[in-house]
Amino acid sequence: KAGVTQTPRYLIKTRGQQVTLSCSPISGHRSVSWYQQTPGQGLQFLFEYFSETQRNKGNFPGRFSGRQFSNSRSEMNVSTLELGDSALYLCASSPNGTPEAFFGQGTRLTVV
Amino acid sequence: EDQVTQSPEALRLQEGESSSLNCSYTVSGLRGLFWYRQDPGKGPEFLFTLYSAGEEKEKERLKATLTKKESFLHITAPKPEDSATYLCAVQGKAAGNKLTFGGGTRVLVKP
């Protein structure tokens, strides 16, 4: 069974630009969550989508947004990039009815 | 608000030297406590889920235990390949699938 797939793996963007990251969950998983990981703040929850609806949201500014498609694939978008947005962005998918979350390898975003 | 604190921040072990990692937590209604292993530049790898106090889970040289306030990850006779960052996370009953993570413990096992 394929794991969680995130694309691209690495990305370099300039301040002020926007970026879209993609996540394909494990087949059959309908819940997709996004996390930001930085050396200073650790792993922080961004948002969760279930059946195309945002079910939960963390304490991030509105520049961070996401969506989920009918096939459970998810995208997250960051607009007006800031240097502090440089981080490893992780996507996790969860099977219905159980709390376990399985992570992808992440997208390393560098903002210059 | 759910909170997770892990200690120590870093741990240097000789191969074969057993040790324990601590995870202290506060959560409003525990749905599950999770342990993950993370290697540099990679996503966290799921290890265990613990649901209630008194529960224990084992996998190879790792054993996780849970009380009402803490969880421990015991590493027995570690090998260099056990070197990684170990992350603890909790999920509350009203949180959907949101995980709250601790800062992690970086473990280095020297041969």
PDB file of C-alpha atoms in Angstrom:
ATOM      1  CA  LYS A   1       0.000   0.000   0.000  1.00  0.00           C
ATOM      2  CA  ALA A   2       1.484   3.343  -1.011  1.00  0.00           C
ATOM      3  CA  GLY A   3       2.150   5.840   1.742  1.00  0.00           C
ATOM      4  CA  VAL A   4       1.363   9.527   1.914  1.00  0.00           C
ATOM      5  CA  THR A   5       2.883  11.350  -1.059  1.00  0.00           C
ATOM      6  CA  GLN A   6       3.828  14.999  -0.933  1.00  0.00           C
ATOM      7  CA  THR A   7       4.971  17.102  -3.876  1.00  0.00           C
ATOM      8  CA  PRO A   8       7.226  18.832  -4.469  1.00  0.00           C
ATOM      9  CA  ARG A   9       9.898  17.683  -2.000  1.00  0.00           C
ATOM     10  CA  TYR A  10      11.844  20.942  -2.149  1.00  0.00           C
ATOM     11  CA  LEU A  11      10.837  24.462  -3.073  1.00  0.00           C
ATOM     12  CA  ILE A  12      12.568  27.830  -3.074  1.00  0.00           C
ATOM     13  CA  LYS A  13      10.399  30.940  -3.271  1.00  0.00           C
ATOM     14  CA  THR A  14      10.901  34.677  -2.956  1.00  0.00           C
ATOM     15  CA  ARG A  15       9.256  36.854  -0.296  1.00  0.00           C
ATOM     16  CA  GLY A  16       5.842  38.040  -1.408  1.00  0.00           C
ATOM     17  CA  GLN A  17       5.197  35.122  -3.733  1.00  0.00           C
ATOM     18  CA  GLN A  18       2.608  32.430  -3.130  1.00  0.00           C
ATOM     19  CA  VAL A  19       3.063  28.670  -3.090  1.00  0.00           C
ATOM     20  CA  THR A  20       0.864  25.568  -3.390  1.00  0.00           C
ATOM     21  CA  LEU A  21       1.829  22.234  -1.864  1.00  0.00           C
ATOM     22  CA  SER A  22       0.158  18.940  -2.681  1.00  0.00           C
ATOM     23  CA  CYS A  23      -0.623  15.837  -0.641  1.00  0.00           C
ATOM     24  CA  SER A  24      -2.018  12.480  -1.740  1.00  0.00           C
ATOM     25  CA  PRO A  25      -3.198  10.443   1.265  1.00  0.00           C
ATOM     26  CA  ILE A  26      -3.033   6.702   1.746  1.00  0.00           C
ATOM     27  CA  SER A  27      -5.744   5.019  -0.325  1.00  0.00           C
ATOM     28  CA  GLY A  28      -9.004   4.914   1.606  1.00  0.00           C
ATOM     29  CA  HIS A  29      -8.018   7.624   4.108  1.00  0.00           C
ATOM     30  CA  ARG A  30     -10.444  10.549   4.085  1.00  0.00           C
ATOM     31  CA  SER A  31      -8.813  12.753   6.712  1.00  0.00           C
ATOM     32  CA  VAL A  32      -5.819  14.873   5.780  1.00  0.00           C
ATOM     33  CA  SER A  33      -3.985  17.161   8.209  1.00  0.00           C
ATOM     34  CA  TRP A  34      -1.196  19.643   7.594  1.00  0.00           C
ATOM     35  CA  TYR A  35       1.625  20.593   9.971  1.00  0.00           C
ATOM     36  CA  GLN A  36       4.482  23.086   9.918  1.00  0.00           C
ATOM     37  CA  GLN A  37       7.805  22.014  11.441  1.00  0.00           C
ATOM     38  CA  THR A  38      10.513  24.529  12.340  1.00  0.00           C
ATOM     39  CA  PRO A  39      13.555  24.212  14.621  1.00  0.00           C
ATOM     40  CA  GLY A  40      12.178  26.871  16.971  1.00  0.00           C
ATOM     41  CA  GLN A  41       8.495  25.922  17.199  1.00  0.00           C
ATOM     42  CA  GLY A  42       8.570  22.206  16.460  1.00  0.00           C
ATOM     43  CA  LEU A  43       5.565  20.575  14.837  1.00  0.00           C
ATOM     44  CA  GLN A  44       2.498  22.805  14.778  1.00  0.00           C
ATOM     45  CA  PHE A  45      -0.955  21.935  13.481  1.00  0.00           C
ATOM     46  CA  LEU A  46      -2.219  23.987  10.539  1.00  0.00           C
ATOM     47  CA  PHE A  47      -5.580  22.443   9.617  1.00  0.00           C
ATOM     48  CA  GLU A  48      -7.477  19.220   9.005  1.00  0.00           C
ATOM     49  CA  TYR A  49      -9.784  18.305   6.159  1.00  0.00           C
ATOM     50  CA  PHE A  50     -12.302  15.490   6.135  1.00  0.00           C
ATOM     51  CA  SER A  51     -14.590  14.747   3.192  1.00  0.00           C
ATOM     52  CA  GLU A  52     -13.703  18.074   1.539  1.00  0.00           C
ATOM     53  CA  THR A  53     -14.595  20.115   4.670  1.00  0.00           C
ATOM     54  CA  GLN A  54     -12.207  21.863   7.015  1.00  0.00           C
ATOM     55  CA  ARG A  55     -12.819  20.218  10.371  1.00  0.00           C
ATOM     56  CA  ASN A  56     -10.196  21.906  12.511  1.00  0.00           C
ATOM     57  CA  LYS A  57      -7.820  24.845  12.239  1.00  0.00           C
ATOM     58  CA  GLY A  58      -4.663  25.848  14.109  1.00  0.00           C
ATOM     59  CA  ASN A  59      -3.436  29.310  15.079  1.00  0.00           C
ATOM     60  CA  PHE A  60      -1.964  30.459  11.801  1.00  0.00           C
ATOM     61  CA  PRO A  61      -2.738  33.650   9.851  1.00  0.00           C
ATOM     62  CA  GLY A  62      -5.226  33.658   7.000  1.00  0.00           C
ATOM     63  CA  ARG A  63      -2.354  33.561   4.491  1.00  0.00           C
ATOM     64  CA  PHE A  64      -2.350  29.817   5.121  1.00  0.00           C
ATOM     65  CA  SER A  65      -5.254  28.029   3.476  1.00  0.00           C
ATOM     66  CA  GLY A  66      -6.095  24.607   2.209  1.00  0.00           C
ATOM     67  CA  ARG A  67      -8.626  22.511   0.415  1.00  0.00           C
ATOM     68  CA  GLN A  68      -9.484  18.896  -0.184  1.00  0.00           C
ATOM     69  CA  PHE A  69     -10.794  17.312  -3.341  1.00  0.00           C
ATOM     70  CA  SER A  70     -13.365  14.567  -3.794  1.00  0.00           C
ATOM     71  CA  ASN A  71     -10.587  11.960  -4.179  1.00  0.00           C
ATOM     72  CA  SER A  72      -9.229  13.070  -0.732  1.00  0.00           C
ATOM     73  CA  ARG A  73      -6.120  14.671  -2.221  1.00  0.00           C
ATOM     74  CA  SER A  74      -5.330  17.946  -0.499  1.00  0.00           C
ATOM     75  CA  GLU A  75      -3.500  21.155  -1.261  1.00  0.00           C
ATOM     76  CA  MET A  76      -2.312  23.908   0.985  1.00  0.00           C
ATOM     77  CA  ASN A  77      -1.567  27.427  -0.171  1.00  0.00           C
ATOM     78  CA  VAL A  78       0.533  30.116   1.430  1.00  0.00           C
ATOM     79  CA  SER A  79       0.153  33.602   0.030  1.00  0.00           C
ATOM     80  CA  THR A  80       2.447  36.613   0.437  1.00  0.00           C
ATOM     81  CA  LEU A  81       5.339  34.486   1.659  1.00  0.00           C
ATOM     82  CA  GLU A  82       7.487  35.724   4.534  1.00  0.00           C
ATOM     83  CA  LEU A  83      10.999  34.616   5.511  1.00  0.00           C
ATOM     84  CA  GLY A  84       9.509  33.013   8.637  1.00  0.00           C
ATOM     85  CA  ASP A  85       7.422  30.672   6.492  1.00  0.00           C
ATOM     86  CA  SER A  86      10.570  28.681   5.705  1.00  0.00           C
ATOM     87  CA  ALA A  87       9.856  25.253   7.172  1.00  0.00           C
ATOM     88  CA  LEU A  88       9.181  21.589   6.546  1.00  0.00           C
ATOM     89  CA  TYR A  89       5.490  21.223   5.707  1.00  0.00           C
ATOM     90  CA  LEU A  90       4.106  17.819   6.578  1.00  0.00           C
ATOM     91  CA  CYS A  91       0.895  16.161   5.537  1.00  0.00           C
ATOM     92  CA  ALA A  92      -0.663  13.285   7.462  1.00  0.00           C
ATOM     93  CA  SER A  93      -3.583  11.057   6.593  1.00  0.00           C
ATOM     94  CA  SER A  94      -5.790   9.120   8.977  1.00  0.00           C
ATOM     95  CA  PRO A  95      -8.124   6.183   8.432  1.00  0.00           C
ATOM     96  CA  ASN A  96     -11.756   6.714   9.304  1.00  0.00           C
ATOM     97  CA  GLY A  97     -12.618   5.810  12.893  1.00  0.00           C
ATOM     98  CA  THR A  98      -9.082   5.504  14.277  1.00  0.00           C
ATOM     99  CA  PRO A  99      -6.825   8.294  15.536  1.00  0.00           C
ATOM    100  CA  GLU A 100      -3.523   7.182  14.024  1.00  0.00           C
ATOM    101  CA  ALA A 101      -1.891   9.634  11.611  1.00  0.00           C
ATOM    102  CA  PHE A 102       0.612   8.606   8.969  1.00  0.00           C
ATOM    103  CA  PHE A 103       2.951  11.254   7.649  1.00  0.00           C
ATOM    104  CA  GLY A 104       4.471  11.953   4.264  1.00  0.00           C
ATOM    105  CA  GLN A 105       8.107  12.906   3.753  1.00  0.00           C
ATOM    106  CA  GLY A 106       7.265  16.586   3.703  1.00  0.00           C
ATOM    107  CA  THR A 107       7.936  19.562   1.473  1.00  0.00           C
ATOM    108  CA  ARG A 108      10.936  21.688   2.437  1.00  0.00           C
ATOM    109  CA  LEU A 109      10.033  25.308   1.667  1.00  0.00           C
ATOM    110  CA  THR A 110      12.745  27.938   1.696  1.00  0.00           C
ATOM    111  CA  VAL A 111      11.740  31.592   1.376  1.00  0.00           C
ATOM    112  CA  VAL A 112      14.513  33.967   0.290  1.00  0.00           C
TER     113      VAL A 112
ATOM    114  CA  GLU B   1      -5.298  23.854  25.622  1.00  0.00           C
ATOM    115  CA  ASP B   2      -3.469  20.548  25.166  1.00  0.00           C
ATOM    116  CA  GLN B   3       0.220  20.586  26.112  1.00  0.00           C
ATOM    117  CA  VAL B   4       3.069  18.114  25.725  1.00  0.00           C
ATOM    118  CA  THR B   5       6.552  18.391  27.242  1.00  0.00           C
ATOM    119  CA  GLN B   6       9.336  15.961  26.430  1.00  0.00           C
ATOM    120  CA  SER B   7      12.558  15.401  28.338  1.00  0.00           C
ATOM    121  CA  PRO B   8      15.435  15.286  27.987  1.00  0.00           C
ATOM    122  CA  GLU B   9      15.913  17.385  24.835  1.00  0.00           C
ATOM    123  CA  ALA B  10      18.901  15.271  23.838  1.00  0.00           C
ATOM    124  CA  LEU B  11      20.333  11.938  24.917  1.00  0.00           C
ATOM    125  CA  ARG B  12      23.699  10.403  24.096  1.00  0.00           C
ATOM    126  CA  LEU B  13      23.932   6.661  24.712  1.00  0.00           C
ATOM    127  CA  GLN B  14      26.537   4.013  24.226  1.00  0.00           C
ATOM    128  CA  GLU B  15      25.411   1.010  22.229  1.00  0.00           C
ATOM    129  CA  GLY B  16      23.692  -1.370  24.647  1.00  0.00           C
ATOM    130  CA  GLU B  17      23.056   1.302  27.295  1.00  0.00           C
ATOM    131  CA  SER B  18      19.296   1.257  28.040  1.00  0.00           C
ATOM    132  CA  SER B  19      17.435   4.469  28.857  1.00  0.00           C
ATOM    133  CA  SER B  20      13.993   6.090  29.028  1.00  0.00           C
ATOM    134  CA  LEU B  21      12.431   9.141  27.413  1.00  0.00           C
ATOM    135  CA  ASN B  22       9.701  11.088  29.191  1.00  0.00           C
ATOM    136  CA  CYS B  23       6.557  12.706  27.807  1.00  0.00           C
ATOM    137  CA  SER B  24       4.387  14.731  30.188  1.00  0.00           C
ATOM    138  CA  TYR B  25       0.991  15.844  28.937  1.00  0.00           C
ATOM    139  CA  THR B  26      -2.204  17.685  29.748  1.00  0.00           C
ATOM    140  CA  VAL B  27      -5.221  17.122  27.557  1.00  0.00           C
ATOM    141  CA  SER B  28      -8.937  17.552  27.828  1.00  0.00           C
ATOM    142  CA  GLY B  29     -10.140  13.990  27.398  1.00  0.00           C
ATOM    143  CA  LEU B  30      -7.391  11.785  25.990  1.00  0.00           C
ATOM    144  CA  ARG B  31      -8.294  10.023  22.769  1.00  0.00           C
ATOM    145  CA  GLY B  32      -4.771   8.727  22.222  1.00  0.00           C
ATOM    146  CA  LEU B  33      -1.084   9.312  22.924  1.00  0.00           C
ATOM    147  CA  PHE B  34       1.293   8.680  20.059  1.00  0.00           C
ATOM    148  CA  TRP B  35       5.002   8.048  19.665  1.00  0.00           C
ATOM    149  CA  TYR B  36       6.797   8.775  16.414  1.00  0.00           C
ATOM    150  CA  ARG B  37      10.372   8.429  15.232  1.00  0.00           C
ATOM    151  CA  GLN B  38      11.792  11.075  12.893  1.00  0.00           C
ATOM    152  CA  ASP B  39      15.035  10.871  10.952  1.00  0.00           C
ATOM    153  CA  PRO B  40      16.668  14.076   9.638  1.00  0.00           C
ATOM    154  CA  GLY B  41      14.885  15.516   6.614  1.00  0.00           C
ATOM    155  CA  LYS B  42      12.090  12.934   6.730  1.00  0.00           C
ATOM    156  CA  GLY B  43       8.529  12.797   7.972  1.00  0.00           C
ATOM    157  CA  PRO B  44       7.656  11.258  11.347  1.00  0.00           C
ATOM    158  CA  GLU B  45       7.292   7.470  11.327  1.00  0.00           C
ATOM    159  CA  PHE B  46       4.437   6.085  13.441  1.00  0.00           C
ATOM    160  CA  LEU B  47       5.529   3.813  16.300  1.00  0.00           C
ATOM    161  CA  PHE B  48       2.751   3.379  18.883  1.00  0.00           C
ATOM    162  CA  THR B  49      -0.683   4.504  20.018  1.00  0.00           C
ATOM    163  CA  LEU B  50      -1.601   4.275  23.710  1.00  0.00           C
ATOM    164  CA  TYR B  51      -5.206   4.820  24.727  1.00  0.00           C
ATOM    165  CA  SER B  52      -5.490   4.463  28.501  1.00  0.00           C
ATOM    166  CA  ALA B  53      -3.402   4.496  31.667  1.00  0.00           C
ATOM    167  CA  GLY B  54      -1.646   1.213  32.328  1.00  0.00           C
ATOM    168  CA  GLU B  55      -1.357   0.309  28.669  1.00  0.00           C
ATOM    169  CA  GLU B  56       2.000  -0.861  27.269  1.00  0.00           C
ATOM    170  CA  LYS B  57       3.154  -1.469  23.699  1.00  0.00           C
ATOM    171  CA  GLU B  58       6.401  -3.016  22.435  1.00  0.00           C
ATOM    172  CA  LYS B  59       8.241  -3.050  19.147  1.00  0.00           C
ATOM    173  CA  GLU B  60      11.719  -4.525  18.886  1.00  0.00           C
ATOM    174  CA  ARG B  61      13.901  -2.595  21.387  1.00  0.00           C
ATOM    175  CA  LEU B  62      11.207   0.000  22.139  1.00  0.00           C
ATOM    176  CA  LYS B  63       8.535  -0.163  24.823  1.00  0.00           C
ATOM    177  CA  ALA B  64       5.989   2.583  25.491  1.00  0.00           C
ATOM    178  CA  THR B  65       3.996   2.946  28.696  1.00  0.00           C
ATOM    179  CA  LEU B  66       1.230   5.340  29.756  1.00  0.00           C
ATOM    180  CA  THR B  67       0.002   6.851  33.027  1.00  0.00           C
ATOM    181  CA  LYS B  68      -2.617   9.554  33.530  1.00  0.00           C
ATOM    182  CA  LYS B  69       0.004  12.295  33.283  1.00  0.00           C
ATOM    183  CA  GLU B  70       3.042  10.803  31.534  1.00  0.00           C
ATOM    184  CA  SER B  71       4.274   8.375  28.965  1.00  0.00           C
ATOM    185  CA  PHE B  72       7.678   6.742  28.819  1.00  0.00           C
ATOM    186  CA  LEU B  73       9.536   5.330  25.858  1.00  0.00           C
ATOM    187  CA  HIS B  74      12.061   2.769  27.029  1.00  0.00           C
ATOM    188  CA  ILE B  75      14.913   1.893  24.703  1.00  0.00           C
ATOM    189  CA  THR B  76      16.487  -1.432  25.651  1.00  0.00           C
ATOM    190  CA  ALA B  77      20.041  -2.243  24.514  1.00  0.00           C
ATOM    191  CA  PRO B  78      19.963   0.407  21.774  1.00  0.00           C
ATOM    192  CA  LYS B  79      21.882   0.119  18.521  1.00  0.00           C
ATOM    193  CA  PRO B  80      23.283   2.965  16.389  1.00  0.00           C
ATOM    194  CA  GLU B  81      20.309   2.610  14.017  1.00  0.00           C
ATOM    195  CA  ASP B  82      18.040   3.700  16.877  1.00  0.00           C
ATOM    196  CA  SER B  83      19.548   7.187  16.600  1.00  0.00           C
ATOM    197  CA  ALA B  84      16.703   9.570  15.703  1.00  0.00           C
ATOM    198  CA  THR B  85      14.387  12.182  17.183  1.00  0.00           C
ATOM    199  CA  TYR B  86      11.511  10.642  19.098  1.00  0.00           C
ATOM    200  CA  LEU B  87       8.293  12.657  19.148  1.00  0.00           C
ATOM    201  CA  CYS B  88       5.346  12.351  21.510  1.00  0.00           C
ATOM    202  CA  ALA B  89       1.897  13.684  20.616  1.00  0.00           C
ATOM    203  CA  VAL B  90      -1.590  13.703  22.142  1.00  0.00           C
ATOM    204  CA  GLN B  91      -5.028  13.898  20.637  1.00  0.00           C
ATOM    205  CA  GLY B  92      -8.019  15.119  22.597  1.00  0.00           C
ATOM    206  CA  LYS B  93     -11.497  13.711  22.176  1.00  0.00           C
ATOM    207  CA  ALA B  94     -12.872  16.998  20.854  1.00  0.00           C
ATOM    208  CA  ALA B  95      -9.951  17.730  18.535  1.00  0.00           C
ATOM    209  CA  GLY B  96     -10.849  15.743  15.441  1.00  0.00           C
ATOM    210  CA  ASN B  97      -7.546  14.305  14.241  1.00  0.00           C
ATOM    211  CA  LYS B  98      -5.447  17.233  15.472  1.00  0.00           C
ATOM    212  CA  LEU B  99      -2.196  16.175  17.153  1.00  0.00           C
ATOM    213  CA  THR B 100      -0.360  18.328  19.689  1.00  0.00           C
ATOM    214  CA  PHE B 101       3.350  17.504  19.675  1.00  0.00           C
ATOM    215  CA  GLY B 102       6.120  17.849  22.202  1.00  0.00           C
ATOM    216  CA  GLY B 103       9.492  19.240  21.218  1.00  0.00           C
ATOM    217  CA  GLY B 104      11.054  15.807  20.790  1.00  0.00           C
ATOM    218  CA  THR B 105      14.076  14.007  22.234  1.00  0.00           C
ATOM    219  CA  ARG B 106      17.148  13.672  19.982  1.00  0.00           C
ATOM    220  CA  VAL B 107      18.761  10.312  20.670  1.00  0.00           C
ATOM    221  CA  LEU B 108      22.314   9.524  19.536  1.00  0.00           C
ATOM    222  CA  VAL B 109      23.567   5.978  20.027  1.00  0.00           C
ATOM    223  CA  LYS B 110      27.331   5.624  19.656  1.00  0.00           C
ATOM    224  CA  PRO B 111      28.910   2.279  18.742  1.00  0.00           C
TER     225      PRO B 111
END
